[in-house]
Amino acid sequence: EKGGYPHFMLKEIHEQQAALQATIGPRIKNGLPDLSECGLTDEYLKGLTGIHIVGCGTAMHAGMVGRTAIEKMARLPAFTQIASEFRYSDPILHPGDLVVIISQSGETLDTLAALKLAREKGAKTLAVVNVVGSSIARAADWTLYTHAGPEIAVASTKAYSVQLAVMYLLALRLALARGALDEHEVGYLTEQLQKAPALQQPLLKNCDQIQYLASQFMNSTDLFFMGRGFDYSLSLEGSLKLKEISYVHSEAYAAGELKHGTISLVTEGTPVIALATQDDVFEKTLSNVKEVKTRGARVILLCKEEAVVPEGAADYVVRLPRLESVFMPLLMIVPLQLFAYYMSVLRGCDVDKPRNLAKSVTVE
Ligand code: F6R
């Protein structure tokens, strides 16, 4: 049932490409994203005043990418909140706000409670869910299914990628409906989004490099991830995955925030994974890399294929295929998942069933 893979997690990492195709493909009509299947109309999207995105853990991290994509492409204010915080925060929701609820299982208790609260407060709700007919899917005004298929490993991998895909489709449709981008621009970006699944292929083939990097860092006790914008959201997800399955402590930092405290922890040999896929802040992140290198950090830099990295700037460089910056999270996630996977394997952990964790959290 693991299809020849040693663990479900590795199998599911490799299933991402197909899951992305299944999630994106049917929702492109005439080269543009089309979400009419769930009943969302351009008329409604046009009138929105804000979007609140709510979820737990990995789903919440996908929401962060969605938020940035919506703000960048559709120029609509978007906010993210952890479900267990949202539900007790007496959230301020305006009549024109949409609450987007993200969940793989569709059964996470805090997320379901957040959805119910949003409805009680009169907000409209859109569920982005993987499990068909789940509680969250049934309770929302609209549901967009992610088509990841069953996810068995406790650590979420392919479900995250398809959550990103749905958020991108939503961002693009919003951009079109609101006139923030014209048809030509949305068409180009849609084409770029459709390229992402195939571009994961070389990264999946690159397992050896990531396994080697994991072997170099397997005895670390503390690790830092850093990045800006989308790369910061991906840092959080990379760090969560690593902690969850390899039990190595790590922290994710907005790269510019390091010097406001955390850099005091960086000393000779401290492992730092720097994410730098965003053209507009690439140089800024590179200067943060320099700051940690100066203090002796051992740096893995993840960047685009074409990025110009000065000699000696990082100890290891992982290059990702060329794609519009906004969609780089769909590529970046692969090496981050593989890194956590190989760290877990090398450290002899129970990859698919990490201690203290359950696949679906239906208690508070
Ligand atoms: C991490 C992980 C969890 C879940 C979270 C939400 O790998 O799997 O953080 O993402 O428990 O679960 P769902 O998406 O089912 O609501």
mmCIF file of C-alpha atoms and ligand atoms in Angstrom:
data_model
loop_
_atom_site.group_PDB
_atom_site.id
_atom_site.type_symbol
_atom_site.label_atom_id
_atom_site.label_comp_id
_atom_site.label_asym_id
_atom_site.label_seq_id
_atom_site.Cartn_x
_atom_site.Cartn_y
_atom_site.Cartn_z
ATOM 1 C CA GLU A 1 0.000 0.000 0.000
ATOM 2 C CA LYS A 2 3.032 2.266 0.286
ATOM 3 C CA GLY A 3 3.559 1.738 -3.418
ATOM 4 C CA GLY A 4 7.171 0.688 -3.011
ATOM 5 C CA TYR A 5 8.104 3.659 -0.811
ATOM 6 C CA PRO A 6 9.525 2.999 2.665
ATOM 7 C CA HIS A 7 7.099 5.449 4.262
ATOM 8 C CA PHE A 8 3.724 6.985 3.486
ATOM 9 C CA MET A 9 5.270 10.414 3.879
ATOM 10 C CA LEU A 10 7.722 9.874 1.028
ATOM 11 C CA LYS A 11 4.967 8.394 -1.109
ATOM 12 C CA GLU A 12 2.746 11.388 -0.426
ATOM 13 C CA ILE A 13 5.537 13.851 -1.173
ATOM 14 C CA HIS A 14 5.841 12.177 -4.569
ATOM 15 C CA GLU A 15 2.084 12.286 -5.106
ATOM 16 C CA GLN A 16 2.047 16.075 -4.919
ATOM 17 C CA GLN A 17 2.488 16.616 -8.602
ATOM 18 C CA ALA A 18 -0.572 14.558 -9.519
ATOM 19 C CA ALA A 19 -2.564 16.078 -6.659
ATOM 20 C CA LEU A 20 -1.743 19.567 -7.908
ATOM 21 C CA GLN A 21 -2.758 18.704 -11.426
ATOM 22 C CA ALA A 22 -6.060 17.271 -10.194
ATOM 23 C CA THR A 23 -6.719 20.368 -8.096
ATOM 24 C CA ILE A 24 -5.739 23.010 -10.648
ATOM 25 C CA GLY A 25 -6.516 21.471 -14.049
ATOM 26 C CA PRO A 26 -10.314 21.188 -13.952
ATOM 27 C CA ARG A 27 -10.591 24.728 -12.580
ATOM 28 C CA ILE A 28 -8.995 26.428 -15.577
ATOM 29 C CA LYS A 29 -11.468 27.436 -18.272
ATOM 30 C CA ASN A 30 -10.275 29.283 -21.360
ATOM 31 C CA GLY A 31 -6.956 29.909 -19.668
ATOM 32 C CA LEU A 32 -8.477 31.586 -16.601
ATOM 33 C CA PRO A 33 -9.288 30.261 -13.122
ATOM 34 C CA ASP A 34 -12.961 29.406 -12.678
ATOM 35 C CA LEU A 35 -14.455 28.767 -9.248
ATOM 36 C CA SER A 36 -18.105 28.800 -10.310
ATOM 37 C CA GLU A 37 -18.409 25.064 -9.405
ATOM 38 C CA CYS A 38 -18.916 26.026 -5.761
ATOM 39 C CA GLY A 39 -21.262 28.918 -6.435
ATOM 40 C CA LEU A 40 -18.853 31.826 -5.861
ATOM 41 C CA THR A 41 -19.691 34.562 -8.359
ATOM 42 C CA ASP A 42 -17.545 37.441 -9.617
ATOM 43 C CA GLU A 43 -20.324 39.753 -8.504
ATOM 44 C CA TYR A 44 -19.871 38.554 -4.914
ATOM 45 C CA LEU A 45 -16.067 38.523 -5.042
ATOM 46 C CA LYS A 46 -16.069 42.054 -6.412
ATOM 47 C CA GLY A 47 -17.976 43.370 -3.400
ATOM 48 C CA LEU A 48 -15.706 41.838 -0.750
ATOM 49 C CA THR A 49 -14.157 44.174 1.805
ATOM 50 C CA GLY A 50 -11.712 41.729 3.365
ATOM 51 C CA ILE A 51 -10.721 38.091 3.770
ATOM 52 C CA HIS A 52 -9.972 36.282 7.006
ATOM 53 C CA ILE A 53 -8.173 32.980 6.634
ATOM 54 C CA VAL A 54 -8.326 30.511 9.502
ATOM 55 C CA GLY A 55 -6.815 27.083 10.135
ATOM 56 C CA CYS A 56 -4.419 25.122 12.358
ATOM 57 C CA GLY A 57 -0.815 24.075 11.837
ATOM 58 C CA THR A 58 0.072 23.341 8.254
ATOM 59 C CA ALA A 59 -3.341 24.477 7.008
ATOM 60 C CA MET A 60 -2.737 27.814 8.705
ATOM 61 C CA HIS A 61 0.663 28.076 7.003
ATOM 62 C CA ALA A 62 -1.031 27.504 3.659
ATOM 63 C CA GLY A 63 -3.385 30.309 4.636
ATOM 64 C CA MET A 64 -0.433 32.644 5.144
ATOM 65 C CA VAL A 65 0.727 32.016 1.592
ATOM 66 C CA GLY A 66 -2.859 32.605 0.463
ATOM 67 C CA ARG A 67 -3.003 35.889 2.319
ATOM 68 C CA THR A 68 0.136 37.208 0.656
ATOM 69 C CA ALA A 69 -1.042 36.015 -2.770
ATOM 70 C CA ILE A 70 -4.448 37.694 -2.323
ATOM 71 C CA GLU A 71 -2.937 40.964 -1.191
ATOM 72 C CA LYS A 72 -0.300 40.966 -3.939
ATOM 73 C CA MET A 73 -2.537 39.963 -6.818
ATOM 74 C CA ALA A 74 -6.047 41.099 -5.851
ATOM 75 C CA ARG A 75 -5.084 44.054 -3.632
ATOM 76 C CA LEU A 76 -7.724 43.043 -1.096
ATOM 77 C CA PRO A 77 -6.911 43.229 2.641
ATOM 78 C CA ALA A 78 -6.406 39.691 3.946
ATOM 79 C CA PHE A 79 -5.687 38.429 7.443
ATOM 80 C CA THR A 80 -4.705 35.086 8.895
ATOM 81 C CA GLN A 81 -5.517 33.729 12.297
ATOM 82 C CA ILE A 82 -4.891 30.462 14.108
ATOM 83 C CA ALA A 83 -8.270 28.804 14.639
ATOM 84 C CA SER A 84 -7.826 28.307 18.374
ATOM 85 C CA GLU A 85 -7.069 32.030 18.715
ATOM 86 C CA PHE A 86 -9.743 33.237 16.326
ATOM 87 C CA ARG A 87 -12.520 31.423 18.140
ATOM 88 C CA TYR A 88 -11.780 33.114 21.459
ATOM 89 C CA SER A 89 -10.811 36.535 20.166
ATOM 90 C CA ASP A 90 -14.267 37.979 19.517
ATOM 91 C CA PRO A 91 -13.129 38.660 15.932
ATOM 92 C CA ILE A 92 -14.229 41.813 14.148
ATOM 93 C CA LEU A 93 -15.964 40.778 10.951
ATOM 94 C CA HIS A 94 -17.583 43.225 8.546
ATOM 95 C CA PRO A 95 -20.651 42.300 6.503
ATOM 96 C CA GLY A 96 -18.568 42.307 3.326
ATOM 97 C CA ASP A 97 -15.862 40.037 4.756
ATOM 98 C CA LEU A 98 -15.347 36.431 3.719
ATOM 99 C CA VAL A 99 -13.926 33.884 6.160
ATOM 100 C CA VAL A 100 -11.878 31.155 4.478
ATOM 101 C CA ILE A 101 -11.502 27.999 6.546
ATOM 102 C CA ILE A 102 -8.696 25.634 5.556
ATOM 103 C CA SER A 103 -8.538 22.009 6.714
ATOM 104 C CA GLN A 104 -7.291 18.754 5.246
ATOM 105 C CA SER A 105 -9.439 16.484 7.420
ATOM 106 C CA GLY A 106 -12.400 18.822 7.664
ATOM 107 C CA GLU A 107 -12.813 17.637 11.256
ATOM 108 C CA THR A 108 -10.357 19.725 13.302
ATOM 109 C CA LEU A 109 -12.350 20.880 16.300
ATOM 110 C CA ASP A 110 -10.931 24.390 16.685
ATOM 111 C CA THR A 111 -11.255 25.021 12.959
ATOM 112 C CA LEU A 112 -14.865 23.837 12.922
ATOM 113 C CA ALA A 113 -15.620 26.048 15.941
ATOM 114 C CA ALA A 114 -14.048 29.022 14.150
ATOM 115 C CA LEU A 115 -16.288 28.356 11.160
ATOM 116 C CA LYS A 116 -19.394 28.197 13.323
ATOM 117 C CA LEU A 117 -18.428 31.427 15.085
ATOM 118 C CA ALA A 118 -17.895 33.213 11.779
ATOM 119 C CA ARG A 119 -21.362 32.124 10.657
ATOM 120 C CA GLU A 120 -22.931 33.219 13.944
ATOM 121 C CA LYS A 121 -21.383 36.623 13.402
ATOM 122 C CA GLY A 122 -23.050 36.819 10.024
ATOM 123 C CA ALA A 123 -19.965 36.325 7.859
ATOM 124 C CA LYS A 124 -19.977 34.185 4.739
ATOM 125 C CA THR A 125 -17.648 31.185 4.843
ATOM 126 C CA LEU A 126 -15.649 29.331 2.217
ATOM 127 C CA ALA A 127 -14.151 25.964 3.194
ATOM 128 C CA VAL A 128 -11.003 24.647 1.523
ATOM 129 C CA VAL A 129 -11.138 20.996 2.479
ATOM 130 C CA ASN A 130 -9.686 17.678 1.350
ATOM 131 C CA VAL A 131 -12.084 15.145 2.835
ATOM 132 C CA VAL A 132 -15.365 15.088 0.948
ATOM 133 C CA GLY A 133 -18.469 15.370 3.098
ATOM 134 C CA SER A 134 -16.499 16.232 6.261
ATOM 135 C CA SER A 135 -18.028 18.425 8.991
ATOM 136 C CA ILE A 136 -16.279 21.604 7.826
ATOM 137 C CA ALA A 137 -17.197 20.995 4.191
ATOM 138 C CA ARG A 138 -20.845 20.583 5.173
ATOM 139 C CA ALA A 139 -21.030 23.578 7.504
ATOM 140 C CA ALA A 140 -19.629 26.222 5.131
ATOM 141 C CA ASP A 141 -21.536 28.399 2.665
ATOM 142 C CA TRP A 142 -19.224 27.313 -0.133
ATOM 143 C CA THR A 143 -16.659 24.521 -0.387
ATOM 144 C CA LEU A 144 -13.702 24.135 -2.690
ATOM 145 C CA TYR A 145 -12.224 20.670 -2.438
ATOM 146 C CA THR A 146 -8.526 20.038 -2.679
ATOM 147 C CA HIS A 147 -7.924 16.815 -4.570
ATOM 148 C CA ALA A 148 -4.989 15.360 -2.680
ATOM 149 C CA GLY A 149 -6.558 11.948 -2.158
ATOM 150 C CA PRO A 150 -6.166 10.258 1.246
ATOM 151 C CA GLU A 151 -3.219 11.456 3.319
ATOM 152 C CA ILE A 152 -1.996 8.774 5.729
ATOM 153 C CA ALA A 153 1.254 10.127 7.187
ATOM 154 C CA VAL A 154 0.562 12.342 10.191
ATOM 155 C CA ALA A 155 2.783 15.089 8.769
ATOM 156 C CA SER A 156 0.860 16.881 6.083
ATOM 157 C CA THR A 157 2.630 17.177 2.721
ATOM 158 C CA LYS A 158 0.549 16.885 -0.432
ATOM 159 C CA ALA A 159 -2.475 18.372 1.331
ATOM 160 C CA TYR A 160 -0.469 21.556 1.925
ATOM 161 C CA SER A 161 0.494 21.911 -1.729
ATOM 162 C CA VAL A 162 -3.073 21.621 -2.927
ATOM 163 C CA GLN A 163 -4.244 24.079 -0.293
ATOM 164 C CA LEU A 164 -1.748 26.527 -1.780
ATOM 165 C CA ALA A 165 -3.095 25.768 -5.243
ATOM 166 C CA VAL A 166 -6.673 26.567 -4.244
ATOM 167 C CA MET A 167 -5.575 29.782 -2.551
ATOM 168 C CA TYR A 168 -3.743 30.825 -5.729
ATOM 169 C CA LEU A 169 -6.831 30.098 -7.825
ATOM 170 C CA LEU A 170 -8.906 32.170 -5.424
ATOM 171 C CA ALA A 171 -6.374 35.020 -5.484
ATOM 172 C CA LEU A 172 -6.316 35.040 -9.284
ATOM 173 C CA ARG A 173 -10.095 34.921 -9.639
ATOM 174 C CA LEU A 174 -10.397 37.719 -7.085
ATOM 175 C CA ALA A 175 -7.839 39.769 -8.992
ATOM 176 C CA LEU A 176 -9.882 39.339 -12.157
ATOM 177 C CA ALA A 177 -13.262 40.000 -10.531
ATOM 178 C CA ARG A 178 -11.999 43.135 -8.816
ATOM 179 C CA GLY A 179 -10.099 44.389 -11.831
ATOM 180 C CA ALA A 180 -6.813 44.451 -9.908
ATOM 181 C CA LEU A 181 -5.262 42.553 -12.839
ATOM 182 C CA ASP A 182 -6.546 42.389 -16.398
ATOM 183 C CA GLU A 183 -7.379 39.213 -18.300
ATOM 184 C CA HIS A 184 -4.029 39.166 -20.009
ATOM 185 C CA GLU A 185 -2.132 39.373 -16.698
ATOM 186 C CA VAL A 186 -4.293 36.748 -15.014
ATOM 187 C CA GLY A 187 -3.899 34.532 -18.086
ATOM 188 C CA TYR A 188 -0.123 34.737 -17.866
ATOM 189 C CA LEU A 189 -0.100 33.996 -14.128
ATOM 190 C CA THR A 190 -2.528 31.106 -14.612
ATOM 191 C CA GLU A 191 -0.118 29.623 -17.140
ATOM 192 C CA GLN A 192 2.695 29.957 -14.620
ATOM 193 C CA LEU A 193 0.602 28.249 -11.943
ATOM 194 C CA GLN A 194 -0.123 25.383 -14.334
ATOM 195 C CA LYS A 195 3.603 24.908 -14.862
ATOM 196 C CA ALA A 196 4.303 24.355 -11.173
ATOM 197 C CA PRO A 197 3.415 20.635 -10.917
ATOM 198 C CA ALA A 198 5.840 19.597 -13.656
ATOM 199 C CA LEU A 199 8.542 21.816 -12.171
ATOM 200 C CA GLN A 200 8.349 19.814 -8.945
ATOM 201 C CA GLN A 201 9.734 16.853 -10.868
ATOM 202 C CA PRO A 202 13.423 17.851 -10.873
ATOM 203 C CA LEU A 203 13.128 18.619 -7.149
ATOM 204 C CA LEU A 204 11.717 15.184 -6.427
ATOM 205 C CA LYS A 205 14.568 13.710 -8.438
ATOM 206 C CA ASN A 206 16.979 15.726 -6.325
ATOM 207 C CA CYS A 207 16.402 13.593 -3.205
ATOM 208 C CA ASP A 208 20.107 12.711 -3.022
ATOM 209 C CA GLN A 209 21.222 16.291 -2.493
ATOM 210 C CA ILE A 210 18.665 16.825 0.265
ATOM 211 C CA GLN A 211 19.515 13.484 1.883
ATOM 212 C CA TYR A 212 23.163 14.528 1.848
ATOM 213 C CA LEU A 213 22.310 17.867 3.486
ATOM 214 C CA ALA A 214 20.264 16.071 6.144
ATOM 215 C CA SER A 215 23.254 13.830 6.847
ATOM 216 C CA GLN A 216 25.367 16.948 7.397
ATOM 217 C CA PHE A 217 22.870 18.407 9.867
ATOM 218 C CA MET A 218 21.401 15.308 11.509
ATOM 219 C CA ASN A 219 23.126 15.861 14.846
ATOM 220 C CA SER A 220 22.043 19.475 15.201
ATOM 221 C CA THR A 221 20.029 20.368 18.262
ATOM 222 C CA ASP A 222 18.753 23.758 17.112
ATOM 223 C CA LEU A 223 18.184 25.012 13.631
ATOM 224 C CA PHE A 224 16.981 28.296 12.173
ATOM 225 C CA PHE A 225 14.877 28.917 9.113
ATOM 226 C CA MET A 226 14.598 32.406 7.720
ATOM 227 C CA GLY A 227 13.036 34.245 4.834
ATOM 228 C CA ARG A 228 10.923 37.228 3.848
ATOM 229 C CA GLY A 229 7.347 37.386 2.552
ATOM 230 C CA PHE A 230 6.340 34.058 1.014
ATOM 231 C CA ASP A 231 9.692 32.662 2.111
ATOM 232 C CA TYR A 232 8.859 33.507 5.714
ATOM 233 C CA SER A 233 5.591 31.555 5.528
ATOM 234 C CA LEU A 234 7.507 28.633 4.014
ATOM 235 C CA SER A 235 10.089 28.902 6.799
ATOM 236 C CA LEU A 236 7.326 28.348 9.324
ATOM 237 C CA GLU A 237 6.129 25.267 7.468
ATOM 238 C CA GLY A 238 9.661 23.870 7.011
ATOM 239 C CA SER A 239 10.339 24.376 10.700
ATOM 240 C CA LEU A 240 7.057 22.771 11.789
ATOM 241 C CA LYS A 241 7.669 19.715 9.602
ATOM 242 C CA LEU A 242 11.186 19.282 10.977
ATOM 243 C CA LYS A 243 10.117 19.578 14.627
ATOM 244 C CA GLU A 244 7.145 17.332 14.118
ATOM 245 C CA ILE A 245 8.876 14.303 12.675
ATOM 246 C CA SER A 246 12.581 14.574 13.522
ATOM 247 C CA TYR A 247 12.214 16.114 17.003
ATOM 248 C CA VAL A 248 14.932 18.652 16.229
ATOM 249 C CA HIS A 249 14.177 22.041 17.694
ATOM 250 C CA SER A 250 13.995 24.804 15.146
ATOM 251 C CA GLU A 251 12.696 28.307 14.777
ATOM 252 C CA ALA A 252 11.457 30.211 11.795
ATOM 253 C CA TYR A 253 12.311 33.875 11.535
ATOM 254 C CA ALA A 254 11.353 36.729 9.294
ATOM 255 C CA ALA A 255 14.879 37.401 8.053
ATOM 256 C CA GLY A 256 14.833 41.079 8.998
ATOM 257 C CA GLU A 257 13.752 40.249 12.534
ATOM 258 C CA LEU A 258 16.836 38.207 13.473
ATOM 259 C CA LYS A 259 18.815 41.209 14.567
ATOM 260 C CA HIS A 260 16.088 42.145 17.039
ATOM 261 C CA GLY A 261 17.060 39.382 19.409
ATOM 262 C CA THR A 262 17.527 35.943 17.955
ATOM 263 C CA ILE A 263 20.858 36.525 16.283
ATOM 264 C CA SER A 264 22.409 36.286 19.763
ATOM 265 C CA LEU A 265 21.808 32.524 19.463
ATOM 266 C CA VAL A 266 23.819 32.254 16.270
ATOM 267 C CA THR A 267 27.353 31.122 16.993
ATOM 268 C CA GLU A 268 30.052 28.992 15.354
ATOM 269 C CA GLY A 269 28.377 26.136 13.466
ATOM 270 C CA THR A 270 24.726 27.116 14.056
ATOM 271 C CA PRO A 271 22.671 25.667 11.188
ATOM 272 C CA VAL A 272 20.622 28.215 9.245
ATOM 273 C CA ILE A 273 18.356 27.434 6.315
ATOM 274 C CA ALA A 274 17.801 30.609 4.323
ATOM 275 C CA LEU A 275 14.920 30.806 1.873
ATOM 276 C CA ALA A 276 15.396 33.407 -0.844
ATOM 277 C CA THR A 277 13.075 32.921 -3.809
ATOM 278 C CA GLN A 278 11.506 36.365 -3.971
ATOM 279 C CA ASP A 279 13.171 38.647 -6.500
ATOM 280 C CA ASP A 280 12.098 41.881 -4.790
ATOM 281 C CA VAL A 281 13.741 41.003 -1.453
ATOM 282 C CA PHE A 282 16.488 38.644 -2.601
ATOM 283 C CA GLU A 283 19.314 41.074 -1.868
ATOM 284 C CA LYS A 284 17.822 41.884 1.534
ATOM 285 C CA THR A 285 17.724 38.222 2.534
ATOM 286 C CA LEU A 286 21.230 37.750 1.192
ATOM 287 C CA SER A 287 22.457 40.490 3.504
ATOM 288 C CA ASN A 288 20.807 38.680 6.431
ATOM 289 C CA VAL A 289 22.642 35.540 5.327
ATOM 290 C CA LYS A 290 25.860 37.526 5.465
ATOM 291 C CA GLU A 291 25.043 38.596 9.026
ATOM 292 C CA VAL A 292 24.671 35.017 10.235
ATOM 293 C CA LYS A 293 27.666 33.784 8.206
ATOM 294 C CA THR A 294 29.825 36.430 9.878
ATOM 295 C CA ARG A 295 28.865 34.890 13.223
ATOM 296 C CA GLY A 296 29.877 31.432 12.085
ATOM 297 C CA ALA A 297 26.553 29.973 10.917
ATOM 298 C CA ARG A 298 26.511 27.005 8.564
ATOM 299 C CA VAL A 299 24.079 28.098 5.868
ATOM 300 C CA ILE A 300 21.947 26.226 3.363
ATOM 301 C CA LEU A 301 20.597 28.739 0.848
ATOM 302 C CA LEU A 302 17.531 27.885 -1.219
ATOM 303 C CA CYS A 303 17.062 30.173 -4.196
ATOM 304 C CA LYS A 304 16.010 30.320 -7.826
ATOM 305 C CA GLU A 305 18.065 28.635 -10.515
ATOM 306 C CA GLU A 306 19.066 31.987 -11.996
ATOM 307 C CA ALA A 307 19.903 33.762 -8.707
ATOM 308 C CA VAL A 308 23.356 35.302 -8.499
ATOM 309 C CA VAL A 309 24.932 34.054 -5.287
ATOM 310 C CA PRO A 310 28.348 35.499 -4.439
ATOM 311 C CA GLU A 311 31.129 32.973 -3.878
ATOM 312 C CA GLY A 312 31.199 31.796 -0.263
ATOM 313 C CA ALA A 313 27.871 33.461 0.640
ATOM 314 C CA ALA A 314 26.456 30.106 1.786
ATOM 315 C CA ASP A 315 27.889 26.673 2.596
ATOM 316 C CA TYR A 316 25.348 24.857 0.441
ATOM 317 C CA VAL A 317 23.065 26.145 -2.295
ATOM 318 C CA VAL A 318 19.873 24.393 -3.420
ATOM 319 C CA ARG A 319 18.508 25.779 -6.681
ATOM 320 C CA LEU A 320 14.848 25.728 -7.619
ATOM 321 C CA PRO A 321 13.443 25.847 -11.171
ATOM 322 C CA ARG A 322 12.491 29.133 -12.739
ATOM 323 C CA LEU A 323 8.908 30.291 -12.078
ATOM 324 C CA GLU A 324 7.164 33.582 -11.211
ATOM 325 C CA SER A 325 8.186 34.447 -7.642
ATOM 326 C CA VAL A 326 4.617 34.371 -6.396
ATOM 327 C CA PHE A 327 4.361 30.620 -7.140
ATOM 328 C CA MET A 328 7.763 29.633 -5.764
ATOM 329 C CA PRO A 329 6.160 28.235 -2.566
ATOM 330 C CA LEU A 330 4.885 25.324 -4.693
ATOM 331 C CA LEU A 331 8.496 24.428 -5.507
ATOM 332 C CA MET A 332 10.161 25.427 -2.246
ATOM 333 C CA ILE A 333 7.965 23.097 -0.246
ATOM 334 C CA VAL A 334 9.504 19.995 -1.837
ATOM 335 C CA PRO A 335 13.070 20.357 -0.489
ATOM 336 C CA LEU A 336 11.705 21.462 2.894
ATOM 337 C CA GLN A 337 9.538 18.356 3.198
ATOM 338 C CA LEU A 338 12.359 16.124 1.991
ATOM 339 C CA PHE A 339 14.777 17.673 4.458
ATOM 340 C CA ALA A 340 12.432 16.971 7.386
ATOM 341 C CA TYR A 341 11.821 13.473 6.027
ATOM 342 C CA TYR A 342 15.494 12.529 5.753
ATOM 343 C CA MET A 343 16.328 14.086 9.120
ATOM 344 C CA SER A 344 13.602 11.924 10.639
ATOM 345 C CA VAL A 345 14.808 8.765 8.869
ATOM 346 C CA LEU A 346 18.475 9.363 9.734
ATOM 347 C CA ARG A 347 17.626 10.003 13.359
ATOM 348 C CA GLY A 348 15.634 6.780 13.534
ATOM 349 C CA CYS A 349 12.277 8.398 14.252
ATOM 350 C CA ASP A 350 8.844 7.018 13.477
ATOM 351 C CA VAL A 351 8.350 9.081 10.307
ATOM 352 C CA ASP A 352 4.685 8.394 9.639
ATOM 353 C CA LYS A 353 3.527 8.355 13.256
ATOM 354 C CA PRO A 354 5.479 10.890 15.285
ATOM 355 C CA ARG A 355 5.064 10.709 19.055
ATOM 356 C CA ASN A 356 2.196 12.576 20.745
ATOM 357 C CA LEU A 357 0.484 13.478 17.476
ATOM 358 C CA ALA A 358 -2.739 12.402 15.800
ATOM 359 C CA LYS A 359 -3.747 12.834 12.177
ATOM 360 C CA SER A 360 -7.001 14.513 13.011
ATOM 361 C CA VAL A 361 -7.358 16.697 16.106
ATOM 362 C CA THR A 362 -10.987 16.446 17.138
ATOM 363 C CA VAL A 363 -10.443 17.529 20.734
ATOM 364 C CA GLU A 364 -9.585 20.922 22.119
HETATM 365 C C1 F6R B 1 1.342 19.200 10.394
HETATM 366 C C2 F6R B 1 -0.063 18.832 10.436
HETATM 367 C C3 F6R B 1 -0.994 19.629 11.305
HETATM 368 C C4 F6R B 1 -2.341 19.869 10.617
HETATM 369 C C5 F6R B 1 -3.345 20.515 11.552
HETATM 370 C C6 F6R B 1 -4.654 20.847 10.859
HETATM 371 O O1 F6R B 1 2.054 18.402 9.505
HETATM 372 O O2 F6R B 1 -0.472 17.923 9.776
HETATM 373 O O3 F6R B 1 -0.421 20.840 11.689
HETATM 374 O O4 F6R B 1 -2.117 20.660 9.473
HETATM 375 O O5 F6R B 1 -3.594 19.673 12.631
HETATM 376 O O6 F6R B 1 -5.294 19.708 10.370
HETATM 377 P P1 F6R B 1 -6.431 19.809 9.336
HETATM 378 O O7 F6R B 1 -5.873 20.394 8.079
HETATM 379 O O8 F6R B 1 -6.937 18.413 9.135
HETATM 380 O O9 F6R B 1 -7.491 20.721 9.910
#
